[in-house]
mmCIF file of C-alpha atoms in Angstrom:
data_model
loop_
_atom_site.group_PDB
_atom_site.id
_atom_site.type_symbol
_atom_site.label_atom_id
_atom_site.label_comp_id
_atom_site.label_asym_id
_atom_site.label_seq_id
_atom_site.Cartn_x
_atom_site.Cartn_y
_atom_site.Cartn_z
ATOM 1 C CA MET A 1 78.439 -16.681 -50.224
ATOM 2 C CA VAL A 2 79.315 -13.202 -49.004
ATOM 3 C CA SER A 3 82.438 -12.889 -46.905
ATOM 4 C CA PRO A 4 82.122 -11.267 -43.460
ATOM 5 C CA ASP A 5 84.811 -8.858 -44.540
ATOM 6 C CA ALA A 6 82.624 -7.726 -47.450
ATOM 7 C CA MET A 7 79.621 -6.776 -45.200
ATOM 8 C CA PRO A 8 79.175 -3.042 -44.420
ATOM 9 C CA LYS A 9 80.729 -1.923 -41.154
ATOM 10 C CA ARG A 10 78.410 -0.329 -38.468
ATOM 11 C CA SER A 11 79.581 2.666 -36.514
ATOM 12 C CA ASN A 12 80.163 2.534 -32.778
ATOM 13 C CA ALA A 13 77.205 4.893 -32.315
ATOM 14 C CA ALA A 14 74.884 2.594 -34.227
ATOM 15 C CA LEU A 15 76.032 -0.399 -32.211
ATOM 16 C CA LEU A 16 75.402 1.459 -28.994
ATOM 17 C CA LEU A 17 71.916 2.559 -30.099
ATOM 18 C CA SER A 18 71.048 -1.003 -31.115
ATOM 19 C CA ALA A 19 72.110 -2.322 -27.730
ATOM 20 C CA VAL A 20 69.998 0.285 -25.978
ATOM 21 C CA PHE A 21 66.902 -0.716 -27.982
ATOM 22 C CA ARG A 22 67.509 -4.418 -27.280
ATOM 23 C CA LEU A 23 67.873 -3.706 -23.577
ATOM 24 C CA SER A 24 64.806 -1.457 -23.538
ATOM 25 C CA GLY A 25 62.731 -4.023 -25.385
ATOM 26 C CA SER A 26 63.735 -6.787 -22.983
ATOM 27 C CA ALA A 27 63.012 -4.562 -20.013
ATOM 28 C CA LEU A 28 59.604 -3.630 -21.464
ATOM 29 C CA VAL A 29 58.686 -7.276 -22.006
ATOM 30 C CA ALA A 30 59.777 -8.138 -18.464
ATOM 31 C CA PHE A 31 57.880 -5.167 -17.075
ATOM 32 C CA MET A 32 54.663 -6.077 -18.942
ATOM 33 C CA PHE A 33 54.940 -9.682 -17.738
ATOM 34 C CA ILE A 34 55.367 -8.616 -14.107
ATOM 35 C CA TRP A 35 52.624 -6.009 -14.442
ATOM 36 C CA THR A 36 50.194 -8.562 -15.859
ATOM 37 C CA ILE A 37 50.816 -10.979 -12.987
ATOM 38 C CA TRP A 38 50.607 -8.221 -10.371
ATOM 39 C CA SER A 39 47.484 -6.631 -11.768
ATOM 40 C CA SER A 40 45.639 -9.946 -11.762
ATOM 41 C CA PHE A 41 45.903 -9.871 -7.981
ATOM 42 C CA ASN A 42 45.534 -6.110 -7.642
ATOM 43 C CA PRO A 43 42.911 -4.963 -10.183
ATOM 44 C CA ILE A 44 43.023 -1.276 -11.037
ATOM 45 C CA LEU A 45 39.691 0.408 -10.320
ATOM 46 C CA PRO A 46 38.598 2.642 -13.204
ATOM 47 C CA THR A 47 37.964 6.296 -12.530
ATOM 48 C CA PRO A 48 34.672 7.935 -13.599
ATOM 49 C CA SER A 49 36.440 9.399 -16.634
ATOM 50 C CA GLN A 50 37.680 5.959 -17.740
ATOM 51 C CA THR A 51 34.396 4.077 -17.750
ATOM 52 C CA SER A 52 30.744 4.523 -18.439
ATOM 53 C CA HIS A 53 28.221 5.442 -15.759
ATOM 54 C CA THR A 54 26.759 1.934 -15.988
ATOM 55 C CA ASN A 55 30.049 0.072 -15.681
ATOM 56 C CA LEU A 56 31.228 2.221 -12.778
ATOM 57 C CA GLY A 57 28.679 0.588 -10.506
ATOM 58 C CA ARG A 58 30.323 -2.805 -11.005
ATOM 59 C CA HIS A 59 33.552 -1.773 -9.281
ATOM 60 C CA ASP A 60 34.119 -1.299 -5.587
ATOM 61 C CA SER A 61 35.735 1.738 -4.052
ATOM 62 C CA PRO A 62 39.294 1.314 -2.727
ATOM 63 C CA GLY A 63 38.321 3.352 0.345
ATOM 64 C CA ARG A 64 37.602 1.549 3.598
ATOM 65 C CA ASN A 65 33.987 1.302 4.741
ATOM 66 C CA PHE A 66 31.787 -0.741 7.081
ATOM 67 C CA TYR A 67 32.481 -3.946 5.138
ATOM 68 C CA ASP A 68 36.085 -3.800 6.365
ATOM 69 C CA ASP A 69 35.005 -3.967 10.031
ATOM 70 C CA PRO A 70 35.744 -7.531 11.275
ATOM 71 C CA SER A 71 32.931 -7.245 13.833
ATOM 72 C CA LEU A 72 30.283 -6.763 11.111
ATOM 73 C CA SER A 73 27.617 -9.467 11.290
ATOM 74 C CA TYR A 74 24.729 -10.073 8.915
ATOM 75 C CA SER A 75 22.844 -12.069 11.561
ATOM 76 C CA LEU A 76 19.942 -11.077 13.756
ATOM 77 C CA GLY A 77 20.902 -10.805 17.398
ATOM 78 C CA SER A 78 24.521 -10.099 16.532
ATOM 79 C CA SER A 79 26.897 -8.751 19.148
ATOM 80 C CA PRO A 80 27.806 -5.958 19.054
ATOM 81 C CA PRO A 81 24.587 -4.737 17.418
ATOM 82 C CA MET A 82 24.854 -2.613 14.298
ATOM 83 C CA LYS A 83 24.879 1.092 15.151
ATOM 84 C CA GLY A 84 25.275 4.167 12.990
ATOM 85 C CA TRP A 85 23.850 2.374 9.961
ATOM 86 C CA ASP A 86 22.406 5.539 8.402
ATOM 87 C CA GLU A 87 25.842 7.200 8.504
ATOM 88 C CA LYS A 88 27.549 4.047 7.202
ATOM 89 C CA ARG A 89 25.153 3.893 4.254
ATOM 90 C CA ARG A 90 25.701 7.564 3.447
ATOM 91 C CA GLU A 91 29.475 7.085 3.452
ATOM 92 C CA TRP A 92 29.186 4.004 1.231
ATOM 93 C CA LEU A 93 26.973 5.923 -1.215
ATOM 94 C CA ARG A 94 29.500 8.788 -1.223
ATOM 95 C CA GLN A 95 32.186 6.266 -2.219
ATOM 96 C CA HIS A 96 29.912 4.847 -4.948
ATOM 97 C CA PRO A 97 28.293 7.889 -6.595
ATOM 98 C CA SER A 98 26.813 5.886 -9.478
ATOM 99 C CA PHE A 99 24.185 4.483 -7.098
ATOM 100 C CA ALA A 100 21.188 6.663 -6.319
ATOM 101 C CA PRO A 101 19.608 5.933 -2.885
ATOM 102 C CA SER A 102 16.143 5.344 -4.278
ATOM 103 C CA ARG A 103 16.282 1.746 -5.401
ATOM 104 C CA ILE A 104 14.189 -1.203 -4.219
ATOM 105 C CA VAL A 105 15.479 -4.704 -3.560
ATOM 106 C CA MET A 106 12.845 -7.417 -3.384
ATOM 107 C CA VAL A 107 13.404 -10.356 -1.032
ATOM 108 C CA THR A 108 11.425 -13.575 -1.128
ATOM 109 C CA GLY A 109 12.108 -17.242 -0.536
ATOM 110 C CA SER A 110 10.950 -20.698 0.452
ATOM 111 C CA GLN A 111 12.016 -23.628 2.596
ATOM 112 C CA PRO A 112 15.378 -25.357 1.989
ATOM 113 C CA GLY A 113 13.995 -28.794 1.075
ATOM 114 C CA PRO A 114 11.587 -30.012 -1.608
ATOM 115 C CA CYS A 115 7.870 -29.411 -1.162
ATOM 116 C CA LYS A 116 5.690 -32.139 0.321
ATOM 117 C CA ASN A 117 2.805 -31.106 -1.914
ATOM 118 C CA PRO A 118 3.339 -32.953 -5.256
ATOM 119 C CA ILE A 119 2.770 -29.753 -7.276
ATOM 120 C CA GLY A 120 4.256 -27.426 -4.662
ATOM 121 C CA ASP A 121 7.626 -26.889 -6.335
ATOM 122 C CA HIS A 122 5.901 -26.255 -9.664
ATOM 123 C CA LEU A 123 3.643 -23.622 -8.089
ATOM 124 C CA LEU A 124 6.556 -21.959 -6.299
ATOM 125 C CA LEU A 125 8.492 -21.788 -9.557
ATOM 126 C CA LYS A 126 5.586 -20.072 -11.302
ATOM 127 C CA LEU A 127 5.132 -17.689 -8.377
ATOM 128 C CA PHE A 128 8.838 -16.847 -8.515
ATOM 129 C CA LYS A 129 8.672 -16.290 -12.285
ATOM 130 C CA ASN A 130 5.853 -13.843 -11.641
ATOM 131 C CA LYS A 131 8.026 -11.831 -9.221
ATOM 132 C CA VAL A 132 10.986 -11.899 -11.623
ATOM 133 C CA ASP A 133 8.757 -10.565 -14.408
ATOM 134 C CA TYR A 134 7.563 -7.722 -12.201
ATOM 135 C CA CYS A 135 11.082 -6.848 -11.061
ATOM 136 C CA ARG A 136 12.484 -6.923 -14.588
ATOM 137 C CA ARG A 137 9.811 -4.510 -15.804
ATOM 138 C CA HIS A 138 10.631 -2.042 -13.033
ATOM 139 C CA GLY A 139 14.393 -2.428 -12.719
ATOM 140 C CA ILE A 140 14.156 -3.974 -9.247
ATOM 141 C CA ASP A 141 16.836 -6.338 -7.936
ATOM 142 C CA ILE A 142 15.536 -9.577 -6.427
ATOM 143 C CA PHE A 143 17.037 -11.977 -3.889
ATOM 144 C CA TYR A 144 15.470 -15.426 -3.511
ATOM 145 C CA ASN A 145 16.535 -17.120 -0.309
ATOM 146 C CA ASN A 146 15.889 -20.768 0.569
ATOM 147 C CA ALA A 147 18.318 -21.102 3.469
ATOM 148 C CA LEU A 148 17.478 -20.632 7.138
ATOM 149 C CA LEU A 149 19.781 -17.735 7.942
ATOM 150 C CA HIS A 150 18.890 -18.214 11.600
ATOM 151 C CA PRO A 151 18.334 -21.943 12.283
ATOM 152 C CA GLN A 152 15.810 -21.348 15.059
ATOM 153 C CA MET A 153 13.734 -18.826 13.128
ATOM 154 C CA PHE A 154 11.608 -21.184 11.077
ATOM 155 C CA SER A 155 8.447 -20.757 9.033
ATOM 156 C CA PHE A 156 7.123 -17.184 8.883
ATOM 157 C CA TRP A 157 9.824 -15.941 11.278
ATOM 158 C CA ALA A 158 12.573 -16.738 8.725
ATOM 159 C CA LYS A 159 11.827 -13.553 6.763
ATOM 160 C CA ALA A 160 13.293 -11.264 9.440
ATOM 161 C CA ALA A 161 16.778 -12.778 9.109
ATOM 162 C CA ALA A 162 16.667 -12.639 5.293
ATOM 163 C CA VAL A 163 15.527 -9.013 5.270
ATOM 164 C CA ARG A 164 18.273 -7.950 7.676
ATOM 165 C CA ALA A 165 20.966 -9.654 5.597
ATOM 166 C CA ALA A 166 19.611 -8.005 2.449
ATOM 167 C CA MET A 167 19.825 -4.570 4.080
ATOM 168 C CA LEU A 168 23.550 -5.003 4.718
ATOM 169 C CA ALA A 169 24.181 -6.591 1.314
ATOM 170 C CA HIS A 170 22.438 -3.713 -0.466
ATOM 171 C CA PRO A 171 23.360 -0.379 1.125
ATOM 172 C CA GLU A 172 22.382 1.264 -2.172
ATOM 173 C CA ALA A 173 18.742 0.214 -1.660
ATOM 174 C CA GLU A 174 16.442 2.686 0.031
ATOM 175 C CA TRP A 175 13.720 0.047 0.493
ATOM 176 C CA ILE A 176 13.705 -3.705 1.071
ATOM 177 C CA TRP A 177 10.463 -5.236 -0.197
ATOM 178 C CA TRP A 178 9.584 -8.561 1.378
ATOM 179 C CA VAL A 179 7.029 -10.632 -0.580
ATOM 180 C CA ASP A 180 5.884 -14.065 0.621
ATOM 181 C CA SER A 181 6.427 -16.960 -1.762
ATOM 182 C CA ASP A 182 2.643 -17.521 -2.027
ATOM 183 C CA ALA A 183 1.929 -13.960 -3.192
ATOM 184 C CA ALA A 184 1.612 -12.987 -6.870
ATOM 185 C CA PHE A 185 1.801 -9.619 -8.600
ATOM 186 C CA THR A 186 -1.427 -9.087 -10.515
ATOM 187 C CA ASP A 187 -0.778 -5.529 -11.682
ATOM 188 C CA MET A 188 2.519 -5.596 -13.544
ATOM 189 C CA ASP A 189 2.477 -1.848 -14.312
ATOM 190 C CA PHE A 190 1.850 -0.281 -10.910
ATOM 191 C CA LEU A 191 4.605 0.689 -8.474
ATOM 192 C CA PRO A 192 3.899 1.638 -4.842
ATOM 193 C CA PRO A 193 3.772 5.443 -4.468
ATOM 194 C CA LEU A 194 7.009 5.730 -2.482
ATOM 195 C CA PRO A 195 6.804 9.545 -2.020
ATOM 196 C CA ARG A 196 3.636 8.956 0.009
ATOM 197 C CA TYR A 197 5.718 7.134 2.612
ATOM 198 C CA HIS A 198 8.495 9.701 3.025
ATOM 199 C CA ARG A 199 7.723 10.112 6.758
ATOM 200 C CA HIS A 200 7.524 6.381 7.422
ATOM 201 C CA ASN A 201 9.938 3.468 7.615
ATOM 202 C CA MET A 202 7.574 0.546 7.060
ATOM 203 C CA VAL A 203 4.563 -0.014 4.815
ATOM 204 C CA VAL A 204 2.039 -2.809 5.324
ATOM 205 C CA HIS A 205 -1.466 -3.463 4.074
ATOM 206 C CA GLY A 206 -4.312 -3.296 6.566
ATOM 207 C CA TRP A 207 -6.977 -1.183 8.211
ATOM 208 C CA ALA A 208 -5.723 1.182 10.900
ATOM 209 C CA HIS A 209 -9.175 2.034 12.251
ATOM 210 C CA LEU A 210 -10.069 -1.658 12.571
ATOM 211 C CA LEU A 211 -6.832 -2.336 14.421
ATOM 212 C CA ARG A 212 -7.450 0.412 16.952
ATOM 213 C CA GLU A 213 -11.120 -0.391 17.466
ATOM 214 C CA LYS A 214 -11.077 -4.195 17.586
ATOM 215 C CA HIS A 215 -7.463 -5.272 18.164
ATOM 216 C CA THR A 216 -7.865 -7.990 15.564
ATOM 217 C CA TRP A 217 -4.791 -10.025 14.658
ATOM 218 C CA THR A 218 -5.875 -10.037 10.977
ATOM 219 C CA GLY A 219 -5.982 -6.238 10.660
ATOM 220 C CA ILE A 220 -2.518 -6.325 9.078
ATOM 221 C CA ASN A 221 -0.926 -9.012 6.930
ATOM 222 C CA ALA A 222 2.810 -9.390 7.513
ATOM 223 C CA GLY A 223 3.384 -11.376 4.313
ATOM 224 C CA VAL A 224 4.188 -8.327 2.185
ATOM 225 C CA PHE A 225 5.905 -5.210 3.461
ATOM 226 C CA LEU A 226 8.280 -2.422 2.526
ATOM 227 C CA LEU A 227 11.025 -1.630 5.023
ATOM 228 C CA ARG A 228 13.239 1.409 4.684
ATOM 229 C CA ASN A 229 16.931 0.518 4.801
ATOM 230 C CA SER A 230 17.760 2.396 8.007
ATOM 231 C CA GLN A 231 18.934 2.141 11.597
ATOM 232 C CA TRP A 232 15.263 2.302 12.606
ATOM 233 C CA ALA A 233 14.601 -0.856 10.588
ATOM 234 C CA LEU A 234 17.580 -2.713 12.062
ATOM 235 C CA ASP A 235 16.424 -1.859 15.576
ATOM 236 C CA PHE A 236 12.839 -2.792 14.733
ATOM 237 C CA LEU A 237 13.850 -6.175 13.330
ATOM 238 C CA GLU A 238 15.739 -6.987 16.531
ATOM 239 C CA VAL A 239 12.707 -6.141 18.676
ATOM 240 C CA TRP A 240 10.289 -7.941 16.346
ATOM 241 C CA ALA A 241 12.508 -11.035 16.222
ATOM 242 C CA SER A 242 12.748 -11.079 20.039
ATOM 243 C CA MET A 243 9.178 -12.436 19.965
ATOM 244 C CA GLY A 244 10.281 -15.394 17.830
ATOM 245 C CA PRO A 245 11.207 -19.013 18.572
ATOM 246 C CA GLN A 246 14.918 -18.283 19.125
ATOM 247 C CA SER A 247 14.066 -16.036 22.080
ATOM 248 C CA PRO A 248 13.855 -17.292 25.698
ATOM 249 C CA ASP A 249 10.678 -15.175 25.921
ATOM 250 C CA TYR A 250 8.952 -16.993 23.060
ATOM 251 C CA ALA A 251 6.379 -18.767 25.273
ATOM 252 C CA LYS A 252 5.784 -15.609 27.282
ATOM 253 C CA TRP A 253 5.128 -13.615 24.123
ATOM 254 C CA GLY A 254 2.688 -16.288 22.989
ATOM 255 C CA GLN A 255 0.658 -15.769 26.156
ATOM 256 C CA THR A 256 0.817 -11.980 25.854
ATOM 257 C CA LEU A 257 -0.338 -11.943 22.248
ATOM 258 C CA ARG A 258 -3.070 -14.519 22.855
ATOM 259 C CA SER A 259 -4.507 -12.388 25.668
ATOM 260 C CA PHE A 260 -4.206 -9.146 23.668
ATOM 261 C CA PHE A 261 -5.986 -10.437 20.539
ATOM 262 C CA GLU A 262 -9.338 -11.975 21.386
ATOM 263 C CA ASP A 263 -9.677 -13.524 17.898
ATOM 264 C CA LYS A 264 -6.237 -15.201 17.948
ATOM 265 C CA MET A 265 -6.962 -18.918 18.210
ATOM 266 C CA PHE A 266 -3.487 -20.455 18.565
ATOM 267 C CA PRO A 267 -1.086 -19.981 21.498
ATOM 268 C CA GLU A 268 2.256 -19.563 19.703
ATOM 269 C CA SER A 269 3.818 -16.188 19.132
ATOM 270 C CA ASP A 270 3.646 -15.324 15.425
ATOM 271 C CA ASP A 271 5.172 -12.542 13.349
ATOM 272 C CA GLN A 272 1.864 -10.944 12.327
ATOM 273 C CA SER A 273 0.482 -10.642 15.864
ATOM 274 C CA GLY A 274 3.852 -9.368 17.018
ATOM 275 C CA LEU A 275 3.906 -6.699 14.308
ATOM 276 C CA ILE A 276 0.408 -5.482 15.169
ATOM 277 C CA TYR A 277 1.233 -5.441 18.883
ATOM 278 C CA LEU A 278 4.296 -3.271 18.239
ATOM 279 C CA TYR A 279 2.238 -1.019 15.975
ATOM 280 C CA LEU A 280 -0.456 -0.483 18.609
ATOM 281 C CA LYS A 281 1.463 -0.596 21.882
ATOM 282 C CA GLU A 282 4.976 0.678 21.194
ATOM 283 C CA LYS A 283 6.667 3.720 19.662
ATOM 284 C CA TRP A 284 7.222 1.801 16.405
ATOM 285 C CA GLY A 285 3.691 2.513 15.246
ATOM 286 C CA GLU A 286 4.568 6.152 14.542
ATOM 287 C CA LYS A 287 6.718 5.099 11.590
ATOM 288 C CA ILE A 288 4.524 2.298 10.215
ATOM 289 C CA TYR A 289 2.168 3.219 7.362
ATOM 290 C CA VAL A 290 -0.939 1.040 7.120
ATOM 291 C CA GLU A 291 -1.983 1.185 3.465
ATOM 292 C CA ASP A 292 -5.611 0.642 2.486
ATOM 293 C CA GLU A 293 -6.077 2.907 -0.567
ATOM 294 C CA TYR A 294 -5.040 0.192 -3.003
ATOM 295 C CA TYR A 295 -4.303 -3.541 -2.830
ATOM 296 C CA PHE A 296 -0.721 -3.407 -1.615
ATOM 297 C CA GLN A 297 -1.748 -6.989 -1.065
ATOM 298 C CA GLY A 298 -5.186 -8.549 -1.150
ATOM 299 C CA TYR A 299 -6.856 -11.774 -0.053
ATOM 300 C CA TRP A 300 -7.101 -14.142 -3.005
ATOM 301 C CA LEU A 301 -10.550 -15.463 -2.140
ATOM 302 C CA GLY A 302 -12.043 -12.017 -2.718
ATOM 303 C CA ILE A 303 -9.932 -11.108 -5.757
ATOM 304 C CA VAL A 304 -9.726 -14.116 -8.071
ATOM 305 C CA PRO A 305 -13.504 -14.339 -8.763
ATOM 306 C CA THR A 306 -13.391 -10.711 -10.019
ATOM 307 C CA ILE A 307 -10.581 -11.181 -12.547
ATOM 308 C CA GLU A 308 -12.939 -11.431 -15.541
ATOM 309 C CA ASN A 309 -14.583 -8.123 -14.605
ATOM 310 C CA ILE A 310 -11.172 -6.488 -14.126
ATOM 311 C CA THR A 311 -10.060 -7.766 -17.547
ATOM 312 C CA ALA A 312 -13.196 -6.381 -19.187
ATOM 313 C CA ARG A 313 -12.661 -2.928 -17.623
ATOM 314 C CA TYR A 314 -9.054 -2.719 -18.755
ATOM 315 C CA THR A 315 -9.915 -3.993 -22.252
ATOM 316 C CA GLU A 316 -12.518 -1.244 -22.587
ATOM 317 C CA MET A 317 -9.964 1.396 -21.589
ATOM 318 C CA GLU A 318 -7.577 0.041 -24.219
ATOM 319 C CA ARG A 319 -10.285 0.310 -26.885
ATOM 320 C CA ASN A 320 -10.783 3.974 -26.002
ATOM 321 C CA VAL A 321 -7.102 4.965 -25.759
ATOM 322 C CA GLY A 322 -4.974 4.304 -28.811
ATOM 323 C CA ALA A 323 -1.690 4.845 -26.950
ATOM 324 C CA LEU A 324 -2.412 1.802 -24.770
ATOM 325 C CA ARG A 325 -2.780 -0.404 -27.838
ATOM 326 C CA ARG A 326 0.492 0.592 -29.454
ATOM 327 C CA ARG A 327 3.097 -2.118 -29.678
ATOM 328 C CA HIS A 328 6.308 -1.234 -27.866
ATOM 329 C CA ALA A 329 9.512 -2.654 -26.449
ATOM 330 C CA GLU A 330 9.332 -3.919 -22.894
ATOM 331 C CA LYS A 331 12.134 -1.561 -21.838
ATOM 332 C CA VAL A 332 9.984 1.525 -22.532
ATOM 333 C CA GLY A 333 7.002 0.217 -20.593
ATOM 334 C CA ASP A 334 7.246 2.902 -17.897
ATOM 335 C CA GLY A 335 5.811 5.498 -20.256
ATOM 336 C CA TYR A 336 2.809 3.319 -21.014
ATOM 337 C CA ALA A 337 2.341 2.614 -17.308
ATOM 338 C CA ARG A 338 1.996 6.377 -16.844
ATOM 339 C CA VAL A 339 -0.762 6.408 -19.473
ATOM 340 C CA TRP A 340 -2.574 3.757 -17.449
ATOM 341 C CA GLU A 341 -2.188 5.927 -14.353
ATOM 342 C CA GLU A 342 -3.793 8.853 -16.164
ATOM 343 C CA GLN A 343 -6.746 6.667 -17.151
ATOM 344 C CA LEU A 344 -7.143 5.320 -13.613
ATOM 345 C CA LYS A 345 -6.856 8.661 -11.834
ATOM 346 C CA GLY A 346 -9.827 9.009 -9.490
ATOM 347 C CA LYS A 347 -10.886 5.416 -10.225
ATOM 348 C CA GLU A 348 -8.984 3.537 -7.517
ATOM 349 C CA GLY A 349 -11.777 0.995 -7.193
ATOM 350 C CA LEU A 350 -11.213 -0.059 -10.809
ATOM 351 C CA ARG A 351 -7.491 -0.705 -10.436
ATOM 352 C CA ARG A 352 -6.027 -4.188 -10.737
ATOM 353 C CA PRO A 353 -4.847 -5.533 -7.353
ATOM 354 C CA LEU A 354 -1.100 -4.991 -7.061
ATOM 355 C CA VAL A 355 -0.525 -8.235 -5.114
ATOM 356 C CA THR A 356 -2.861 -11.181 -4.704
ATOM 357 C CA HIS A 357 -1.844 -13.165 -1.634
ATOM 358 C CA PHE A 358 -2.837 -16.821 -1.381
ATOM 359 C CA THR A 359 -2.968 -16.731 2.391
ATOM 360 C CA GLY A 360 -3.801 -20.095 3.910
ATOM 361 C CA CYS A 361 -3.148 -22.107 0.739
ATOM 362 C CA GLN A 362 0.333 -23.325 1.780
ATOM 363 C CA PRO A 363 1.270 -24.474 -1.747
ATOM 364 C CA CYS A 364 4.525 -26.097 -0.618
ATOM 365 C CA THR A 365 3.405 -28.093 2.403
ATOM 366 C CA GLY A 366 -0.151 -28.634 1.190
ATOM 367 C CA ASN A 367 -1.446 -27.982 4.732
ATOM 368 C CA HIS A 368 -4.069 -25.530 3.532
ATOM 369 C CA ASN A 369 -6.759 -23.901 5.591
ATOM 370 C CA PRO A 370 -9.678 -26.360 5.935
ATOM 371 C CA MET A 371 -12.027 -23.589 4.731
ATOM 372 C CA TYR A 372 -11.112 -24.518 1.139
ATOM 373 C CA SER A 373 -9.653 -27.386 -0.849
ATOM 374 C CA SER A 374 -6.209 -27.722 -2.372
ATOM 375 C CA GLU A 375 -7.860 -27.749 -5.812
ATOM 376 C CA SER A 376 -9.516 -24.387 -5.203
ATOM 377 C CA CYS A 377 -6.147 -22.953 -4.196
ATOM 378 C CA SER A 378 -4.211 -24.332 -7.172
ATOM 379 C CA ASP A 379 -6.974 -23.370 -9.627
ATOM 380 C CA ALA A 380 -7.040 -19.828 -8.246
ATOM 381 C CA MET A 381 -3.243 -19.549 -8.472
ATOM 382 C CA THR A 382 -3.295 -20.779 -12.068
ATOM 383 C CA LYS A 383 -5.919 -18.201 -12.989
ATOM 384 C CA ALA A 384 -4.247 -15.275 -11.230
ATOM 385 C CA LEU A 385 -0.794 -16.111 -12.612
ATOM 386 C CA ALA A 386 -2.128 -16.409 -16.168
ATOM 387 C CA PHE A 387 -3.904 -13.065 -15.699
ATOM 388 C CA ALA A 388 -0.576 -11.498 -14.697
ATOM 389 C CA ASP A 389 1.311 -13.344 -17.427
ATOM 390 C CA ASN A 390 -0.982 -11.868 -20.077
ATOM 391 C CA GLN A 391 0.245 -8.434 -19.042
ATOM 392 C CA VAL A 392 3.818 -9.651 -19.618
ATOM 393 C CA LEU A 393 3.189 -11.595 -22.840
ATOM 394 C CA ARG A 394 1.448 -8.559 -24.351
ATOM 395 C CA ASN A 395 4.890 -7.064 -25.025
ATOM 396 C CA TYR A 396 5.926 -10.285 -26.746
ATOM 397 C CA GLY A 397 2.883 -10.399 -29.015
ATOM 398 C CA PHE A 398 0.945 -13.222 -27.344
ATOM 399 C CA MET A 399 -1.728 -13.910 -24.721
ATOM 400 C CA HIS A 400 -3.446 -16.772 -22.905
ATOM 401 C CA PRO A 401 -7.027 -16.918 -24.278
ATOM 402 C CA ASP A 402 -8.114 -19.124 -21.361
ATOM 403 C CA LEU A 403 -6.794 -18.211 -17.910
ATOM 404 C CA HIS A 404 -7.350 -21.792 -16.751
ATOM 405 C CA ASP A 405 -5.029 -23.091 -19.500
ATOM 406 C CA PRO A 406 -1.609 -21.433 -19.114
ATOM 407 C CA SER A 407 0.012 -23.794 -21.635
ATOM 408 C CA THR A 408 -1.896 -22.288 -24.569
ATOM 409 C CA VAL A 409 -1.158 -18.900 -26.146
ATOM 410 C CA ILE A 410 -2.343 -17.132 -29.294
ATOM 411 C CA PRO A 411 -0.706 -14.295 -31.253
ATOM 412 C CA LEU A 412 -2.208 -10.858 -30.771
ATOM 413 C CA PRO A 413 -3.425 -9.025 -33.891
ATOM 414 C CA PHE A 414 -2.194 -5.531 -34.683
ATOM 415 C CA ASP A 415 -3.983 -2.755 -32.742
ATOM 416 C CA TYR A 416 -5.592 -5.241 -30.348
ATOM 417 C CA PRO A 417 -8.269 -4.831 -28.903
ATOM 418 C CA ALA A 418 -9.586 -2.072 -31.217
#
């Protein structure tokens, strides 16, 4: 055993330096502990130079904006009403430069409870899958709502409250795209030509000349529409919703709309009649684009029987254009969609319908229009959804050989359909 007296002596300077390091190390450990606890409650926002362009969009700006206003309300009919929304959006986008103001957010939804129709929930799930597939292919965010955001705005009126909330939740979105739950995308490649609508704030499908000549309440379908995220849209939604069941003027509007539209058979005020009335009678019509050059949405009864012919036309184009037959990753599909556009230029009548709307089928309640049976509705949905799914499965190497049998798929051979 070595005696303490035999151990080498350390100088006073060395002892002092050792003490300093021990003190510094303890202080550093204490500092890191405190910093870790503090930072968990006060996360440091990365600067553009510290993070990638993609990750930057996941962090909020430390600057104050409209979200910090305690009077902000997401609800229709809020008091005080939202004003200066265009300026608020611009300021938010300035604080979040990674977002470009050209994005679309899709909004859809269904009732809060289970469907009364035994296969209703199954059909709604498949219809939602169809929308998710379309949005994924085009980089579109989607919000599915099944809560009544305004308890008195039931049925078709519920969409107005959901759209308004989505506008405030997504200031980065230039357009909010409402799509009814019973509508299916049947052209998975085509995107609406947004530059065409640069002077307008709302896009609906219909026939402007028919509306002006006959004042028919079916000249526009309010089940699918694009609404620009703007002060105009917020003001329009408030006026449109004032015709709904939460308004003290609901019965009065029912009488007004019934007298204005000779072909309207029921007395209640509805969203579609209200929209057409505002388009024809008020200033709002100047900013509403009525699209009829392609099927922004189309009536299922006229579309589904033509699906075989549409498939044959597109298959023939694929045989003639090698680029359309090339296998590719789903993420690069935009380039192939542009090839389709080149082939379809000047052939609008040959284009697949963008949206097939099963108006009157009521898949959830089962209270379908008596013009057709529930079986004809469900069979048509099955066929249209399988037709759309084939466009999706193509990138995964499979297809449904029989559109009436969505459970069966077959692998696609190389260079199909050469």
